[in-house]
Amino acid sequence: MDSGNHSTITEFILLGLSADPHIQALLFVLFLEIYLLTIMGNLMMMMVIMTDSHLHTPMYFFLSHLSFLDLCLTSVTVPQMLENLLSQKKSVSIDGCLTQAFFVFSIVGIEAFVLSAMAYDRYTAICYPLLYDQMMSKQLCWGLVWVSWGLGFLDALINTLVACNLDFCEAHVMPHFSCELPSLFSLSCSDISINFTVLVCSAI
């Protein structure tokens, strides 16, 4: 860490996508429409899968969870982006930024694990068609989903806890519309070698 004096940073400035007020208004309308369509599309997908008994299969079970995760991911990032597009002060506190980064990291991780479970489901259906119903039981499907959630949250928790020890000095402008862990590393005046190693191990 630098030995000189530096002010303590309590918040970050998110630059967003554009500084032009007219473009920001257009972007707000565009992303609001996309966000509402995303919410409606995912809710309809989940509702159809729940109500139609023909879709009560492992593949659609995992698809409904992916829809829910997509709903969560957009709700973690887009509302703040929409707020920043309309507000003059485009700032977020360090705690708020770390919280958002945790949820983004965990949801993306859970999605990756659920997609892996779907790949195993398709492998089982193709390679063992006669044993498929026995192998992909409801208990196993729920177990794979719970393991996905557990591993995703654990992975995000480890990375976020390590990031909580970072010190932030003079640089506090983030050229993004949401908080992500790699963008926090570039603003830190601490040694980020441990953070980077943990992040790479998580990715692998």
PDB file of C-alpha atoms in Angstrom:
ATOM      1  CA  MET A   1       0.000   0.000   0.000  1.00  0.00           C
ATOM      2  CA  ASP A   2       1.164   3.552  -0.649  1.00  0.00           C
ATOM      3  CA  SER A   3       2.887   5.181   2.303  1.00  0.00           C
ATOM      4  CA  GLY A   4       1.698   8.708   1.480  1.00  0.00           C
ATOM      5  CA  ASN A   5      -1.372  10.415   2.825  1.00  0.00           C
ATOM      6  CA  HIS A   6      -4.587   9.851   0.940  1.00  0.00           C
ATOM      7  CA  SER A   7      -8.212  10.658   1.580  1.00  0.00           C
ATOM      8  CA  THR A   8     -10.571   7.867   2.553  1.00  0.00           C
ATOM      9  CA  ILE A   9     -12.985   7.020  -0.245  1.00  0.00           C
ATOM     10  CA  THR A  10     -16.552   6.308   0.891  1.00  0.00           C
ATOM     11  CA  GLU A  11     -18.259   6.101  -2.492  1.00  0.00           C
ATOM     12  CA  PHE A  12     -17.605   5.492  -6.169  1.00  0.00           C
ATOM     13  CA  ILE A  13     -18.772   7.472  -9.171  1.00  0.00           C
ATOM     14  CA  LEU A  14     -20.294   5.316 -11.929  1.00  0.00           C
ATOM     15  CA  LEU A  15     -19.736   6.963 -15.292  1.00  0.00           C
ATOM     16  CA  GLY A  16     -22.380   4.832 -16.995  1.00  0.00           C
ATOM     17  CA  LEU A  17     -22.826   4.667 -20.752  1.00  0.00           C
ATOM     18  CA  SER A  18     -22.952   8.347 -21.734  1.00  0.00           C
ATOM     19  CA  ALA A  19     -22.641  11.848 -20.254  1.00  0.00           C
ATOM     20  CA  ASP A  20     -25.007  13.446 -22.789  1.00  0.00           C
ATOM     21  CA  PRO A  21     -28.409  14.159 -21.095  1.00  0.00           C
ATOM     22  CA  HIS A  22     -30.359  13.555 -24.337  1.00  0.00           C
ATOM     23  CA  ILE A  23     -28.671  10.208 -24.921  1.00  0.00           C
ATOM     24  CA  GLN A  24     -29.190   9.312 -21.247  1.00  0.00           C
ATOM     25  CA  ALA A  25     -32.943   9.917 -21.627  1.00  0.00           C
ATOM     26  CA  LEU A  26     -33.067   7.701 -24.717  1.00  0.00           C
ATOM     27  CA  LEU A  27     -31.027   5.022 -22.966  1.00  0.00           C
ATOM     28  CA  PHE A  28     -33.340   5.184 -19.955  1.00  0.00           C
ATOM     29  CA  VAL A  29     -36.417   4.525 -22.117  1.00  0.00           C
ATOM     30  CA  LEU A  30     -34.635   1.783 -24.074  1.00  0.00           C
ATOM     31  CA  PHE A  31     -33.304  -0.085 -21.040  1.00  0.00           C
ATOM     32  CA  LEU A  32     -36.547   0.339 -19.107  1.00  0.00           C
ATOM     33  CA  GLU A  33     -38.440  -1.344 -21.963  1.00  0.00           C
ATOM     34  CA  ILE A  34     -35.856  -4.131 -22.171  1.00  0.00           C
ATOM     35  CA  TYR A  35     -35.979  -4.592 -18.384  1.00  0.00           C
ATOM     36  CA  LEU A  36     -39.788  -4.821 -18.319  1.00  0.00           C
ATOM     37  CA  LEU A  37     -39.772  -7.260 -21.251  1.00  0.00           C
ATOM     38  CA  THR A  38     -37.143  -9.361 -19.461  1.00  0.00           C
ATOM     39  CA  ILE A  39     -39.233  -9.468 -16.285  1.00  0.00           C
ATOM     40  CA  MET A  40     -42.426 -10.359 -18.147  1.00  0.00           C
ATOM     41  CA  GLY A  41     -40.712 -12.957 -20.321  1.00  0.00           C
ATOM     42  CA  ASN A  42     -39.074 -14.743 -17.404  1.00  0.00           C
ATOM     43  CA  LEU A  43     -42.211 -14.612 -15.243  1.00  0.00           C
ATOM     44  CA  MET A  44     -44.291 -16.039 -18.110  1.00  0.00           C
ATOM     45  CA  MET A  45     -41.734 -18.805 -18.669  1.00  0.00           C
ATOM     46  CA  MET A  46     -41.808 -19.750 -14.983  1.00  0.00           C
ATOM     47  CA  MET A  47     -45.619 -19.600 -14.846  1.00  0.00           C
ATOM     48  CA  VAL A  48     -46.078 -21.780 -17.949  1.00  0.00           C
ATOM     49  CA  ILE A  49     -43.621 -24.391 -16.648  1.00  0.00           C
ATOM     50  CA  MET A  50     -45.341 -24.482 -13.239  1.00  0.00           C
ATOM     51  CA  THR A  51     -48.903 -24.734 -14.581  1.00  0.00           C
ATOM     52  CA  ASP A  52     -48.389 -27.152 -17.500  1.00  0.00           C
ATOM     53  CA  SER A  53     -47.971 -30.705 -16.188  1.00  0.00           C
ATOM     54  CA  HIS A  54     -46.393 -31.805 -19.497  1.00  0.00           C
ATOM     55  CA  LEU A  55     -43.441 -29.539 -18.708  1.00  0.00           C
ATOM     56  CA  HIS A  56     -42.716 -31.074 -15.311  1.00  0.00           C
ATOM     57  CA  THR A  57     -39.495 -32.675 -16.563  1.00  0.00           C
ATOM     58  CA  PRO A  58     -35.893 -32.124 -15.427  1.00  0.00           C
ATOM     59  CA  MET A  59     -35.036 -29.989 -18.485  1.00  0.00           C
ATOM     60  CA  TYR A  60     -37.873 -27.518 -17.885  1.00  0.00           C
ATOM     61  CA  PHE A  61     -37.251 -27.656 -14.149  1.00  0.00           C
ATOM     62  CA  PHE A  62     -33.728 -26.342 -14.752  1.00  0.00           C
ATOM     63  CA  LEU A  63     -35.013 -23.852 -17.342  1.00  0.00           C
ATOM     64  CA  SER A  64     -37.399 -22.369 -14.786  1.00  0.00           C
ATOM     65  CA  HIS A  65     -34.478 -21.876 -12.396  1.00  0.00           C
ATOM     66  CA  LEU A  66     -32.461 -20.204 -15.146  1.00  0.00           C
ATOM     67  CA  SER A  67     -35.390 -17.849 -15.763  1.00  0.00           C
ATOM     68  CA  PHE A  68     -35.516 -17.014 -12.065  1.00  0.00           C
ATOM     69  CA  LEU A  69     -31.757 -16.379 -11.986  1.00  0.00           C
ATOM     70  CA  ASP A  70     -32.001 -14.149 -15.060  1.00  0.00           C
ATOM     71  CA  LEU A  71     -34.762 -12.214 -13.305  1.00  0.00           C
ATOM     72  CA  CYS A  72     -32.536 -11.800 -10.238  1.00  0.00           C
ATOM     73  CA  LEU A  73     -29.466 -10.752 -12.235  1.00  0.00           C
ATOM     74  CA  THR A  74     -31.264  -8.033 -14.170  1.00  0.00           C
ATOM     75  CA  SER A  75     -32.949  -6.795 -10.970  1.00  0.00           C
ATOM     76  CA  VAL A  76     -29.561  -6.464  -9.258  1.00  0.00           C
ATOM     77  CA  THR A  77     -27.970  -4.347 -11.999  1.00  0.00           C
ATOM     78  CA  VAL A  78     -30.563  -2.600 -14.195  1.00  0.00           C
ATOM     79  CA  PRO A  79     -32.574  -0.591 -11.582  1.00  0.00           C
ATOM     80  CA  GLN A  80     -29.431   1.173 -10.343  1.00  0.00           C
ATOM     81  CA  MET A  81     -28.384   1.863 -13.930  1.00  0.00           C
ATOM     82  CA  LEU A  82     -31.811   3.367 -14.639  1.00  0.00           C
ATOM     83  CA  GLU A  83     -31.545   5.526 -11.514  1.00  0.00           C
ATOM     84  CA  ASN A  84     -28.097   6.762 -12.521  1.00  0.00           C
ATOM     85  CA  LEU A  85     -29.331   7.653 -16.003  1.00  0.00           C
ATOM     86  CA  LEU A  86     -31.828  10.106 -14.463  1.00  0.00           C
ATOM     87  CA  SER A  87     -29.881  11.411 -11.473  1.00  0.00           C
ATOM     88  CA  GLN A  88     -27.180  14.067 -11.376  1.00  0.00           C
ATOM     89  CA  LYS A  89     -25.140  12.301  -8.701  1.00  0.00           C
ATOM     90  CA  LYS A  90     -24.155   8.922 -10.097  1.00  0.00           C
ATOM     91  CA  SER A  91     -22.574   7.524  -6.977  1.00  0.00           C
ATOM     92  CA  VAL A  92     -22.709   4.315  -4.966  1.00  0.00           C
ATOM     93  CA  SER A  93     -21.258   3.637  -1.512  1.00  0.00           C
ATOM     94  CA  ILE A  94     -18.428   1.135  -1.092  1.00  0.00           C
ATOM     95  CA  ASP A  95     -20.701  -1.187   0.911  1.00  0.00           C
ATOM     96  CA  GLY A  96     -23.433  -0.878  -1.722  1.00  0.00           C
ATOM     97  CA  CYS A  97     -20.915  -1.586  -4.464  1.00  0.00           C
ATOM     98  CA  LEU A  98     -19.560  -4.668  -2.686  1.00  0.00           C
ATOM     99  CA  THR A  99     -23.114  -5.903  -2.056  1.00  0.00           C
ATOM    100  CA  GLN A 100     -24.019  -5.544  -5.717  1.00  0.00           C
ATOM    101  CA  ALA A 101     -20.762  -7.225  -6.763  1.00  0.00           C
ATOM    102  CA  PHE A 102     -21.543 -10.121  -4.391  1.00  0.00           C
ATOM    103  CA  PHE A 103     -24.989 -10.716  -5.857  1.00  0.00           C
ATOM    104  CA  VAL A 104     -23.786 -10.379  -9.458  1.00  0.00           C
ATOM    105  CA  PHE A 105     -20.920 -12.792  -8.792  1.00  0.00           C
ATOM    106  CA  SER A 106     -23.118 -15.312  -6.966  1.00  0.00           C
ATOM    107  CA  ILE A 107     -25.959 -15.289  -9.519  1.00  0.00           C
ATOM    108  CA  VAL A 108     -23.567 -15.691 -12.449  1.00  0.00           C
ATOM    109  CA  GLY A 109     -21.855 -18.549 -10.586  1.00  0.00           C
ATOM    110  CA  ILE A 110     -25.175 -20.243  -9.825  1.00  0.00           C
ATOM    111  CA  GLU A 111     -26.164 -19.954 -13.496  1.00  0.00           C
ATOM    112  CA  ALA A 112     -22.928 -21.667 -14.510  1.00  0.00           C
ATOM    113  CA  PHE A 113     -23.580 -24.551 -12.102  1.00  0.00           C
ATOM    114  CA  VAL A 114     -27.219 -24.900 -13.217  1.00  0.00           C
ATOM    115  CA  LEU A 115     -26.075 -24.996 -16.850  1.00  0.00           C
ATOM    116  CA  SER A 116     -23.650 -27.764 -15.858  1.00  0.00           C
ATOM    117  CA  ALA A 117     -26.546 -29.659 -14.278  1.00  0.00           C
ATOM    118  CA  MET A 118     -28.537 -29.220 -17.502  1.00  0.00           C
ATOM    119  CA  ALA A 119     -25.587 -30.587 -19.481  1.00  0.00           C
ATOM    120  CA  TYR A 120     -25.535 -33.653 -17.207  1.00  0.00           C
ATOM    121  CA  ASP A 121     -29.305 -34.021 -17.687  1.00  0.00           C
ATOM    122  CA  ARG A 122     -28.938 -33.999 -21.507  1.00  0.00           C
ATOM    123  CA  TYR A 123     -25.989 -36.411 -21.295  1.00  0.00           C
ATOM    124  CA  THR A 124     -28.089 -38.809 -19.238  1.00  0.00           C
ATOM    125  CA  ALA A 125     -31.061 -38.512 -21.609  1.00  0.00           C
ATOM    126  CA  ILE A 126     -28.899 -39.284 -24.668  1.00  0.00           C
ATOM    127  CA  CYS A 127     -26.597 -41.964 -23.265  1.00  0.00           C
ATOM    128  CA  TYR A 128     -28.996 -43.731 -20.880  1.00  0.00           C
ATOM    129  CA  PRO A 129     -32.512 -43.239 -22.307  1.00  0.00           C
ATOM    130  CA  LEU A 130     -33.958 -46.349 -20.638  1.00  0.00           C
ATOM    131  CA  LEU A 131     -32.642 -45.389 -17.194  1.00  0.00           C
ATOM    132  CA  TYR A 132     -33.234 -41.661 -17.574  1.00  0.00           C
ATOM    133  CA  ASP A 133     -36.347 -41.438 -15.366  1.00  0.00           C
ATOM    134  CA  GLN A 134     -34.632 -43.340 -12.580  1.00  0.00           C
ATOM    135  CA  MET A 135     -31.333 -41.468 -12.787  1.00  0.00           C
ATOM    136  CA  MET A 136     -32.811 -37.956 -13.052  1.00  0.00           C
ATOM    137  CA  SER A 137     -35.235 -38.210 -10.160  1.00  0.00           C
ATOM    138  CA  LYS A 138     -36.923 -35.192  -8.612  1.00  0.00           C
ATOM    139  CA  GLN A 139     -34.690 -35.530  -5.548  1.00  0.00           C
ATOM    140  CA  LEU A 140     -31.540 -35.445  -7.679  1.00  0.00           C
ATOM    141  CA  CYS A 141     -32.759 -32.395  -9.617  1.00  0.00           C
ATOM    142  CA  TRP A 142     -33.471 -30.480  -6.410  1.00  0.00           C
ATOM    143  CA  GLY A 143     -30.124 -31.643  -5.017  1.00  0.00           C
ATOM    144  CA  LEU A 144     -28.264 -30.319  -8.077  1.00  0.00           C
ATOM    145  CA  VAL A 145     -30.072 -26.974  -7.780  1.00  0.00           C
ATOM    146  CA  TRP A 146     -29.311 -26.635  -4.059  1.00  0.00           C
ATOM    147  CA  VAL A 147     -25.656 -27.543  -4.655  1.00  0.00           C
ATOM    148  CA  SER A 148     -25.542 -24.919  -7.431  1.00  0.00           C
ATOM    149  CA  TRP A 149     -26.924 -22.239  -5.093  1.00  0.00           C
ATOM    150  CA  GLY A 150     -24.590 -23.268  -2.277  1.00  0.00           C
ATOM    151  CA  LEU A 151     -21.455 -23.284  -4.423  1.00  0.00           C
ATOM    152  CA  GLY A 152     -22.399 -20.020  -6.147  1.00  0.00           C
ATOM    153  CA  PHE A 153     -22.953 -18.180  -2.860  1.00  0.00           C
ATOM    154  CA  LEU A 154     -19.818 -19.692  -1.281  1.00  0.00           C
ATOM    155  CA  ASP A 155     -17.694 -18.680  -4.263  1.00  0.00           C
ATOM    156  CA  ALA A 156     -19.064 -15.125  -4.216  1.00  0.00           C
ATOM    157  CA  LEU A 157     -18.727 -14.870  -0.430  1.00  0.00           C
ATOM    158  CA  ILE A 158     -15.043 -15.825  -0.491  1.00  0.00           C
ATOM    159  CA  ASN A 159     -14.236 -13.306  -3.247  1.00  0.00           C
ATOM    160  CA  THR A 160     -16.266 -10.530  -1.607  1.00  0.00           C
ATOM    161  CA  LEU A 161     -14.761 -11.076   1.848  1.00  0.00           C
ATOM    162  CA  VAL A 162     -11.275 -10.849   0.372  1.00  0.00           C
ATOM    163  CA  ALA A 163     -12.317  -7.653  -1.453  1.00  0.00           C
ATOM    164  CA  CYS A 164     -13.585  -6.127   1.829  1.00  0.00           C
ATOM    165  CA  ASN A 165      -9.952  -5.768   2.948  1.00  0.00           C
ATOM    166  CA  LEU A 166      -9.063  -3.514   0.013  1.00  0.00           C
ATOM    167  CA  ASP A 167      -8.134   0.120   0.647  1.00  0.00           C
ATOM    168  CA  PHE A 168      -9.343   2.772  -1.792  1.00  0.00           C
ATOM    169  CA  CYS A 169      -7.395   5.987  -2.132  1.00  0.00           C
ATOM    170  CA  GLU A 170      -7.775   8.820  -4.596  1.00  0.00           C
ATOM    171  CA  ALA A 171      -9.202   6.999  -7.622  1.00  0.00           C
ATOM    172  CA  HIS A 172     -12.953   6.590  -7.229  1.00  0.00           C
ATOM    173  CA  VAL A 173     -14.352   6.926 -10.757  1.00  0.00           C
ATOM    174  CA  MET A 174     -15.583   3.657 -12.253  1.00  0.00           C
ATOM    175  CA  PRO A 175     -16.180   3.571 -16.041  1.00  0.00           C
ATOM    176  CA  HIS A 176     -19.101   1.150 -15.706  1.00  0.00           C
ATOM    177  CA  PHE A 177     -22.828   1.205 -14.963  1.00  0.00           C
ATOM    178  CA  SER A 178     -22.610  -1.476 -12.243  1.00  0.00           C
ATOM    179  CA  CYS A 179     -20.109  -2.720  -9.669  1.00  0.00           C
ATOM    180  CA  GLU A 180     -17.956  -5.722 -10.496  1.00  0.00           C
ATOM    181  CA  LEU A 181     -15.015  -7.122  -8.559  1.00  0.00           C
ATOM    182  CA  PRO A 182     -12.372  -6.688 -11.317  1.00  0.00           C
ATOM    183  CA  SER A 183     -13.294  -3.003 -11.670  1.00  0.00           C
ATOM    184  CA  LEU A 184     -12.786  -2.560  -7.905  1.00  0.00           C
ATOM    185  CA  PHE A 185      -9.284  -4.002  -8.111  1.00  0.00           C
ATOM    186  CA  SER A 186      -8.133  -1.285 -10.503  1.00  0.00           C
ATOM    187  CA  LEU A 187      -9.289   1.428  -8.058  1.00  0.00           C
ATOM    188  CA  SER A 188      -7.562  -0.048  -5.019  1.00  0.00           C
ATOM    189  CA  CYS A 189      -4.224   1.120  -3.654  1.00  0.00           C
ATOM    190  CA  SER A 190      -3.768  -2.193  -1.803  1.00  0.00           C
ATOM    191  CA  ASP A 191      -1.899  -5.253  -2.999  1.00  0.00           C
ATOM    192  CA  ILE A 192      -4.487  -7.120  -5.117  1.00  0.00           C
ATOM    193  CA  SER A 193      -2.400 -10.231  -5.835  1.00  0.00           C
ATOM    194  CA  ILE A 194      -4.425 -12.356  -3.376  1.00  0.00           C
ATOM    195  CA  ASN A 195      -7.724 -11.030  -4.766  1.00  0.00           C
ATOM    196  CA  PHE A 196      -6.619 -11.736  -8.326  1.00  0.00           C
ATOM    197  CA  THR A 197      -5.453 -15.265  -7.427  1.00  0.00           C
ATOM    198  CA  VAL A 198      -8.759 -16.069  -5.686  1.00  0.00           C
ATOM    199  CA  LEU A 199     -10.716 -14.675  -8.655  1.00  0.00           C
ATOM    200  CA  VAL A 200      -8.713 -16.741 -11.173  1.00  0.00           C
ATOM    201  CA  CYS A 201      -9.187 -19.898  -9.069  1.00  0.00           C
ATOM    202  CA  SER A 202     -12.928 -19.192  -8.939  1.00  0.00           C
ATOM    203  CA  ALA A 203     -13.063 -18.782 -12.705  1.00  0.00           C
ATOM    204  CA  ILE A 204     -11.202 -22.042 -13.248  1.00  0.00           C
TER     205      ILE A 204
END
